[in-house]
PDB file of C-alpha atoms in Angstrom:
ATOM      1  CA  ASP M  62     130.175 102.494 161.746  1.00  0.00           C
ATOM      2  CA  ALA M  63     126.795 100.890 161.375  1.00  0.00           C
ATOM      3  CA  GLY M  64     125.832  98.700 164.282  1.00  0.00           C
ATOM      4  CA  VAL M  65     123.648  95.612 164.173  1.00  0.00           C
ATOM      5  CA  THR M  66     120.392  96.294 162.381  1.00  0.00           C
ATOM      6  CA  GLN M  67     117.194  94.325 162.812  1.00  0.00           C
ATOM      7  CA  THR M  68     113.950  94.479 160.908  1.00  0.00           C
ATOM      8  CA  PRO M  69     111.123  94.766 161.521  1.00  0.00           C
ATOM      9  CA  ARG M  70     111.211  96.503 164.902  1.00  0.00           C
ATOM     10  CA  HIS M  71     107.700  95.305 165.701  1.00  0.00           C
ATOM     11  CA  GLU M  72     105.747  92.373 164.356  1.00  0.00           C
ATOM     12  CA  VAL M  73     102.220  91.220 165.121  1.00  0.00           C
ATOM     13  CA  ALA M  74     101.259  87.743 163.956  1.00  0.00           C
ATOM     14  CA  GLU M  75      98.242  85.499 164.225  1.00  0.00           C
ATOM     15  CA  LYS M  76      98.752  82.092 165.788  1.00  0.00           C
ATOM     16  CA  GLY M  77      99.914  79.631 163.152  1.00  0.00           C
ATOM     17  CA  GLN M  78     101.495  82.199 160.848  1.00  0.00           C
ATOM     18  CA  THR M  79     105.061  82.097 159.592  1.00  0.00           C
ATOM     19  CA  ILE M  80     107.206  85.088 160.371  1.00  0.00           C
ATOM     20  CA  ILE M  81     110.743  85.952 159.315  1.00  0.00           C
ATOM     21  CA  LEU M  82     112.956  88.289 161.284  1.00  0.00           C
ATOM     22  CA  LYS M  83     116.038  89.812 159.702  1.00  0.00           C
ATOM     23  CA  CYS M  84     119.446  90.823 161.008  1.00  0.00           C
ATOM     24  CA  GLU M  85     122.482  92.512 159.531  1.00  0.00           C
ATOM     25  CA  PRO M  86     125.587  92.124 161.726  1.00  0.00           C
ATOM     26  CA  VAL M  87     128.377  94.641 162.110  1.00  0.00           C
ATOM     27  CA  SER M  88     130.489  94.547 158.962  1.00  0.00           C
ATOM     28  CA  GLY M  89     133.468  92.239 159.381  1.00  0.00           C
ATOM     29  CA  HIS M  90     132.107  90.366 162.383  1.00  0.00           C
ATOM     30  CA  ASN M  91     132.444  86.599 162.206  1.00  0.00           C
ATOM     31  CA  ASP M  92     130.020  85.485 164.896  1.00  0.00           C
ATOM     32  CA  LEU M  93     126.272  86.014 164.943  1.00  0.00           C
ATOM     33  CA  PHE M  94     123.792  85.186 167.681  1.00  0.00           C
ATOM     34  CA  TRP M  95     120.018  85.112 167.954  1.00  0.00           C
ATOM     35  CA  TYR M  96     118.486  85.460 171.430  1.00  0.00           C
ATOM     36  CA  ARG M  97     114.991  85.602 172.794  1.00  0.00           C
ATOM     37  CA  GLN M  98     114.317  87.870 175.757  1.00  0.00           C
ATOM     38  CA  THR M  99     111.308  87.590 178.064  1.00  0.00           C
ATOM     39  CA  LYS M 100     110.762  88.784 181.612  1.00  0.00           C
ATOM     40  CA  ILE M 101     110.208  85.247 182.850  1.00  0.00           C
ATOM     41  CA  GLN M 102     112.913  83.307 181.003  1.00  0.00           C
ATOM     42  CA  GLY M 103     115.448  86.089 180.581  1.00  0.00           C
ATOM     43  CA  LEU M 104     117.903  85.815 177.692  1.00  0.00           C
ATOM     44  CA  GLU M 105     117.795  82.507 175.830  1.00  0.00           C
ATOM     45  CA  LEU M 106     120.149  81.559 173.022  1.00  0.00           C
ATOM     46  CA  LEU M 107     118.365  80.466 169.865  1.00  0.00           C
ATOM     47  CA  SER M 108     121.256  80.124 167.422  1.00  0.00           C
ATOM     48  CA  TYR M 109     124.968  80.833 167.160  1.00  0.00           C
ATOM     49  CA  PHE M 110     126.865  81.074 163.858  1.00  0.00           C
ATOM     50  CA  ARG M 111     130.579  81.348 163.326  1.00  0.00           C
ATOM     51  CA  SER M 112     131.680  82.329 159.827  1.00  0.00           C
ATOM     52  CA  LYS M 113     128.203  81.344 158.579  1.00  0.00           C
ATOM     53  CA  SER M 114     128.414  77.846 160.081  1.00  0.00           C
ATOM     54  CA  LEU M 115     125.832  76.909 162.682  1.00  0.00           C
ATOM     55  CA  MET M 116     127.617  76.232 165.967  1.00  0.00           C
ATOM     56  CA  GLU M 117     124.631  75.890 168.310  1.00  0.00           C
ATOM     57  CA  ASP M 118     120.934  75.759 167.613  1.00  0.00           C
ATOM     58  CA  GLY M 119     119.455  76.364 171.038  1.00  0.00           C
ATOM     59  CA  GLY M 120     118.219  72.813 171.642  1.00  0.00           C
ATOM     60  CA  ALA M 121     114.649  73.361 172.786  1.00  0.00           C
ATOM     61  CA  PHE M 122     113.975  75.776 169.963  1.00  0.00           C
ATOM     62  CA  LYS M 123     114.749  73.376 167.137  1.00  0.00           C
ATOM     63  CA  ASP M 124     111.281  72.373 166.068  1.00  0.00           C
ATOM     64  CA  ARG M 125     109.681  75.678 165.063  1.00  0.00           C
ATOM     65  CA  PHE M 126     112.665  78.014 164.964  1.00  0.00           C
ATOM     66  CA  LYS M 127     115.129  78.073 162.109  1.00  0.00           C
ATOM     67  CA  ALA M 128     117.966  80.550 161.750  1.00  0.00           C
ATOM     68  CA  GLU M 129     119.952  80.837 158.561  1.00  0.00           C
ATOM     69  CA  MET M 130     122.973  82.806 157.478  1.00  0.00           C
ATOM     70  CA  LEU M 131     123.150  82.789 153.717  1.00  0.00           C
ATOM     71  CA  ASN M 132     125.995  85.270 153.601  1.00  0.00           C
ATOM     72  CA  SER M 133     128.244  86.964 156.115  1.00  0.00           C
ATOM     73  CA  SER M 134     126.182  90.128 156.183  1.00  0.00           C
ATOM     74  CA  PHE M 135     122.643  88.835 156.563  1.00  0.00           C
ATOM     75  CA  SER M 136     120.779  86.377 158.740  1.00  0.00           C
ATOM     76  CA  THR M 137     117.137  85.400 159.143  1.00  0.00           C
ATOM     77  CA  LEU M 138     115.174  83.763 161.911  1.00  0.00           C
ATOM     78  CA  LYS M 139     112.024  81.960 160.813  1.00  0.00           C
ATOM     79  CA  ILE M 140     109.353  80.938 163.296  1.00  0.00           C
ATOM     80  CA  GLN M 141     106.862  78.475 161.831  1.00  0.00           C
ATOM     81  CA  PRO M 142     104.146  78.123 162.992  1.00  0.00           C
ATOM     82  CA  THR M 143     103.979  80.903 165.567  1.00  0.00           C
ATOM     83  CA  GLU M 144     102.338  80.364 168.953  1.00  0.00           C
ATOM     84  CA  PRO M 145     101.270  82.966 171.551  1.00  0.00           C
ATOM     85  CA  LYS M 146     104.098  81.815 173.838  1.00  0.00           C
ATOM     86  CA  ASP M 147     106.561  83.055 171.194  1.00  0.00           C
ATOM     87  CA  SER M 148     105.675  86.642 172.106  1.00  0.00           C
ATOM     88  CA  ALA M 149     109.002  88.171 173.142  1.00  0.00           C
ATOM     89  CA  VAL M 150     111.791  90.458 172.040  1.00  0.00           C
ATOM     90  CA  TYR M 151     114.163  88.785 169.596  1.00  0.00           C
ATOM     91  CA  LEU M 152     117.693  90.100 169.714  1.00  0.00           C
ATOM     92  CA  CYS M 153     120.457  89.642 167.197  1.00  0.00           C
ATOM     93  CA  ALA M 154     124.076  90.197 168.193  1.00  0.00           C
ATOM     94  CA  SER M 155     127.417  89.923 166.461  1.00  0.00           C
ATOM     95  CA  SER M 156     131.029  89.817 167.533  1.00  0.00           C
ATOM     96  CA  LEU M 157     134.394  89.892 165.852  1.00  0.00           C
ATOM     97  CA  GLY M 158     135.577  86.599 167.276  1.00  0.00           C
ATOM     98  CA  LEU M 159     136.426  84.553 170.344  1.00  0.00           C
ATOM     99  CA  GLY M 160     136.368  86.518 173.561  1.00  0.00           C
ATOM    100  CA  ASP M 161     135.200  89.717 171.908  1.00  0.00           C
ATOM    101  CA  GLU M 162     132.223  91.722 173.097  1.00  0.00           C
ATOM    102  CA  GLN M 163     128.872  91.156 171.478  1.00  0.00           C
ATOM    103  CA  TYR M 164     127.125  94.059 169.791  1.00  0.00           C
ATOM    104  CA  PHE M 165     123.377  93.851 170.089  1.00  0.00           C
ATOM    105  CA  GLY M 166     120.768  95.078 167.666  1.00  0.00           C
ATOM    106  CA  PRO M 167     117.699  97.035 168.795  1.00  0.00           C
ATOM    107  CA  GLY M 168     115.549  93.900 168.742  1.00  0.00           C
ATOM    108  CA  THR M 169     112.261  92.889 167.168  1.00  0.00           C
ATOM    109  CA  ARG M 170     109.255  92.856 169.461  1.00  0.00           C
ATOM    110  CA  LEU M 171     107.000  89.990 168.374  1.00  0.00           C
ATOM    111  CA  THR M 172     103.401  89.702 169.515  1.00  0.00           C
ATOM    112  CA  VAL M 173     101.504  86.540 168.604  1.00  0.00           C
ATOM    113  CA  LEU M 174      97.740  86.766 169.028  1.00  0.00           C
TER     114      LEU M 174
ATOM    115  CA  GLY P 421     126.240  73.404 180.720  1.00  0.00           C
ATOM    116  CA  GLU P 422     127.319  76.555 182.497  1.00  0.00           C
ATOM    117  CA  LYS P 423     124.859  78.247 184.818  1.00  0.00           C
ATOM    118  CA  VAL P 424     125.304  81.868 185.855  1.00  0.00           C
ATOM    119  CA  GLU P 425     123.358  83.222 188.799  1.00  0.00           C
ATOM    120  CA  GLN P 426     122.882  86.824 189.790  1.00  0.00           C
ATOM    121  CA  HIS P 427     122.152  87.151 193.471  1.00  0.00           C
ATOM    122  CA  GLU P 428     120.322  90.456 193.437  1.00  0.00           C
ATOM    123  CA  SER P 429     117.275  90.793 191.227  1.00  0.00           C
ATOM    124  CA  THR P 430     116.859  94.438 192.244  1.00  0.00           C
ATOM    125  CA  LEU P 431     119.202  96.897 193.898  1.00  0.00           C
ATOM    126  CA  SER P 432     118.421 100.417 195.023  1.00  0.00           C
ATOM    127  CA  VAL P 433     121.117 102.928 196.013  1.00  0.00           C
ATOM    128  CA  ARG P 434     121.365 106.659 196.627  1.00  0.00           C
ATOM    129  CA  GLU P 435     123.129 108.788 194.062  1.00  0.00           C
ATOM    130  CA  GLY P 436     126.807 108.969 194.928  1.00  0.00           C
ATOM    131  CA  ASP P 437     126.851 105.660 196.800  1.00  0.00           C
ATOM    132  CA  SER P 438     128.463 102.494 195.473  1.00  0.00           C
ATOM    133  CA  ALA P 439     126.497  99.589 194.020  1.00  0.00           C
ATOM    134  CA  VAL P 440     127.680  95.981 193.996  1.00  0.00           C
ATOM    135  CA  ILE P 441     126.178  93.213 191.866  1.00  0.00           C
ATOM    136  CA  ASN P 442     127.268  89.668 192.601  1.00  0.00           C
ATOM    137  CA  CYS P 443     127.312  86.655 190.297  1.00  0.00           C
ATOM    138  CA  THR P 444     128.366  83.046 190.569  1.00  0.00           C
ATOM    139  CA  TYR P 445     129.097  80.474 187.897  1.00  0.00           C
ATOM    140  CA  THR P 446     129.332  76.693 187.929  1.00  0.00           C
ATOM    141  CA  ASP P 447     131.828  75.599 185.299  1.00  0.00           C
ATOM    142  CA  THR P 448     135.504  75.868 186.211  1.00  0.00           C
ATOM    143  CA  ALA P 449     136.304  75.993 182.495  1.00  0.00           C
ATOM    144  CA  SER P 450     134.720  79.450 182.204  1.00  0.00           C
ATOM    145  CA  SER P 451     137.405  82.027 181.579  1.00  0.00           C
ATOM    146  CA  TYR P 452     135.735  85.142 180.214  1.00  0.00           C
ATOM    147  CA  PHE P 453     133.211  87.215 182.159  1.00  0.00           C
ATOM    148  CA  PRO P 454     131.543  90.170 180.425  1.00  0.00           C
ATOM    149  CA  TRP P 455     128.929  92.545 181.805  1.00  0.00           C
ATOM    150  CA  TYR P 456     126.148  94.111 179.781  1.00  0.00           C
ATOM    151  CA  LYS P 457     123.816  96.992 180.539  1.00  0.00           C
ATOM    152  CA  GLN P 458     120.244  97.388 179.332  1.00  0.00           C
ATOM    153  CA  GLU P 459     118.569 100.742 179.799  1.00  0.00           C
ATOM    154  CA  ALA P 460     114.805 100.981 179.810  1.00  0.00           C
ATOM    155  CA  GLY P 461     113.339 100.287 176.384  1.00  0.00           C
ATOM    156  CA  LYS P 462     116.737  99.699 174.816  1.00  0.00           C
ATOM    157  CA  SER P 463     118.916  96.790 173.853  1.00  0.00           C
ATOM    158  CA  LEU P 464     121.966  95.474 175.650  1.00  0.00           C
ATOM    159  CA  HIS P 465     125.396  96.987 175.377  1.00  0.00           C
ATOM    160  CA  PHE P 466     128.744  95.865 176.691  1.00  0.00           C
ATOM    161  CA  VAL P 467     130.186  97.731 179.678  1.00  0.00           C
ATOM    162  CA  ILE P 468     133.218  95.839 180.974  1.00  0.00           C
ATOM    163  CA  ASP P 469     134.729  92.378 181.095  1.00  0.00           C
ATOM    164  CA  ILE P 470     137.359  90.382 182.960  1.00  0.00           C
ATOM    165  CA  ARG P 471     139.374  87.336 181.945  1.00  0.00           C
ATOM    166  CA  SER P 472     140.527  84.592 184.224  1.00  0.00           C
ATOM    167  CA  ASN P 473     144.183  85.601 184.118  1.00  0.00           C
ATOM    168  CA  VAL P 474     143.463  88.623 186.345  1.00  0.00           C
ATOM    169  CA  ASP P 475     141.360  89.124 189.451  1.00  0.00           C
ATOM    170  CA  ARG P 476     140.576  92.822 189.129  1.00  0.00           C
ATOM    171  CA  LYS P 477     139.837  95.221 186.329  1.00  0.00           C
ATOM    172  CA  GLN P 478     138.774  98.854 186.429  1.00  0.00           C
ATOM    173  CA  SER P 479     137.327 101.159 183.818  1.00  0.00           C
ATOM    174  CA  GLN P 480     136.513 104.600 185.173  1.00  0.00           C
ATOM    175  CA  ARG P 481     133.774 104.075 187.810  1.00  0.00           C
ATOM    176  CA  LEU P 482     133.370 100.356 187.070  1.00  0.00           C
ATOM    177  CA  ILE P 483     135.387  97.703 188.870  1.00  0.00           C
ATOM    178  CA  VAL P 484     135.081  93.972 188.249  1.00  0.00           C
ATOM    179  CA  LEU P 485     136.448  91.443 190.735  1.00  0.00           C
ATOM    180  CA  LEU P 486     136.930  87.751 190.012  1.00  0.00           C
ATOM    181  CA  ASP P 487     137.402  85.002 192.596  1.00  0.00           C
ATOM    182  CA  LYS P 488     138.109  81.827 190.639  1.00  0.00           C
ATOM    183  CA  LYS P 489     138.290  79.607 193.718  1.00  0.00           C
ATOM    184  CA  ALA P 490     134.807  80.605 194.810  1.00  0.00           C
ATOM    185  CA  LYS P 491     133.573  80.834 191.183  1.00  0.00           C
ATOM    186  CA  ARG P 492     132.281  84.283 191.943  1.00  0.00           C
ATOM    187  CA  PHE P 493     132.577  87.661 190.239  1.00  0.00           C
ATOM    188  CA  SER P 494     131.137  91.064 190.944  1.00  0.00           C
ATOM    189  CA  LEU P 495     130.567  94.471 189.409  1.00  0.00           C
ATOM    190  CA  HIS P 496     131.183  97.520 191.546  1.00  0.00           C
ATOM    191  CA  ILE P 497     129.863 100.870 190.382  1.00  0.00           C
ATOM    192  CA  THR P 498     131.335 103.729 192.375  1.00  0.00           C
ATOM    193  CA  ALA P 499     129.876 107.228 192.751  1.00  0.00           C
ATOM    194  CA  THR P 500     126.608 106.132 191.152  1.00  0.00           C
ATOM    195  CA  GLN P 501     124.681 108.534 188.947  1.00  0.00           C
ATOM    196  CA  PRO P 502     121.033 108.441 187.816  1.00  0.00           C
ATOM    197  CA  GLU P 503     122.155 107.362 184.338  1.00  0.00           C
ATOM    198  CA  ASP P 504     123.556 104.169 185.889  1.00  0.00           C
ATOM    199  CA  SER P 505     119.959 103.042 186.446  1.00  0.00           C
ATOM    200  CA  ALA P 506     119.456 100.012 184.196  1.00  0.00           C
ATOM    201  CA  ILE P 507     119.406  96.229 184.186  1.00  0.00           C
ATOM    202  CA  TYR P 508     122.890  94.736 184.437  1.00  0.00           C
ATOM    203  CA  PHE P 509     123.595  91.243 183.134  1.00  0.00           C
ATOM    204  CA  CYS P 510     126.628  89.228 184.099  1.00  0.00           C
ATOM    205  CA  ALA P 511     127.775  86.433 181.808  1.00  0.00           C
ATOM    206  CA  ALA P 512     130.392  83.740 181.417  1.00  0.00           C
ATOM    207  CA  SER P 513     131.968  81.873 178.555  1.00  0.00           C
ATOM    208  CA  MET P 514     134.645  79.257 178.051  1.00  0.00           C
ATOM    209  CA  GLU P 515     137.947  79.283 176.261  1.00  0.00           C
ATOM    210  CA  GLY P 516     137.514  78.525 172.594  1.00  0.00           C
ATOM    211  CA  ASN P 517     133.762  79.114 172.577  1.00  0.00           C
ATOM    212  CA  ASN P 518     132.091  82.426 171.917  1.00  0.00           C
ATOM    213  CA  ARG P 519     128.758  81.370 173.356  1.00  0.00           C
ATOM    214  CA  ILE P 520     128.102  83.298 176.558  1.00  0.00           C
ATOM    215  CA  PHE P 521     125.760  82.267 179.344  1.00  0.00           C
ATOM    216  CA  PHE P 522     123.813  85.151 180.862  1.00  0.00           C
ATOM    217  CA  GLY P 523     122.532  85.671 184.368  1.00  0.00           C
ATOM    218  CA  ASP P 524     118.939  86.801 184.856  1.00  0.00           C
ATOM    219  CA  GLY P 525     119.815  90.455 185.311  1.00  0.00           C
ATOM    220  CA  THR P 526     119.857  92.921 188.214  1.00  0.00           C
ATOM    221  CA  GLN P 527     117.656  96.002 188.091  1.00  0.00           C
ATOM    222  CA  LEU P 528     119.705  98.862 189.529  1.00  0.00           C
ATOM    223  CA  VAL P 529     117.844 101.972 190.616  1.00  0.00           C
ATOM    224  CA  VAL P 530     119.865 105.044 191.543  1.00  0.00           C
ATOM    225  CA  LYS P 531     117.758 107.460 193.562  1.00  0.00           C
ATOM    226  CA  PRO P 532     118.609 111.154 193.522  1.00  0.00           C
TER     227      PRO P 532
END
């Protein structure tokens, strides 16, 4: 079985650019999550979808971060415009449903110069 | 919202000894408590979980204990091996909601 895939694995952006990160969840999973991981802040939830509907949008990340799930097998996270403080690892995860384990992708390491 | 705290930011043990990682949570409505492991340079993967209808669960060398009164849960790794070295995250979520709240992680180092 294919796990969660994320592309690109590494991204370097100039301040002010728009970047789009991509995620394909495990086939058949209903829930999809986007997280940001940094050493200082730890794991922060950016977005949570259930059956393609946005359940949570991570509050503080609303203004420049936008996650979309156009179909059940593909999601994007757009950051516009990027800032140096956005440098982090962005993780996508999916799960079958309530109370089921989350499967994490390998992550995208974003560096904003 | 829920807040999960991990008491140990780092933990160092000798190979073969037991390791214990302790977590607390704040919301009495939390009912599902998973643990994830992150090895160096890799992503997270699930290792074990416990639900609020039991107070102990074991999977091979991993034991999870839950004390609902104290809002505390812990991961015990017995007979530690070098491959257990990783960051361990505890987490909590509520009935009817798949969002999980993570602790800050505990770096476990198993010394040979």
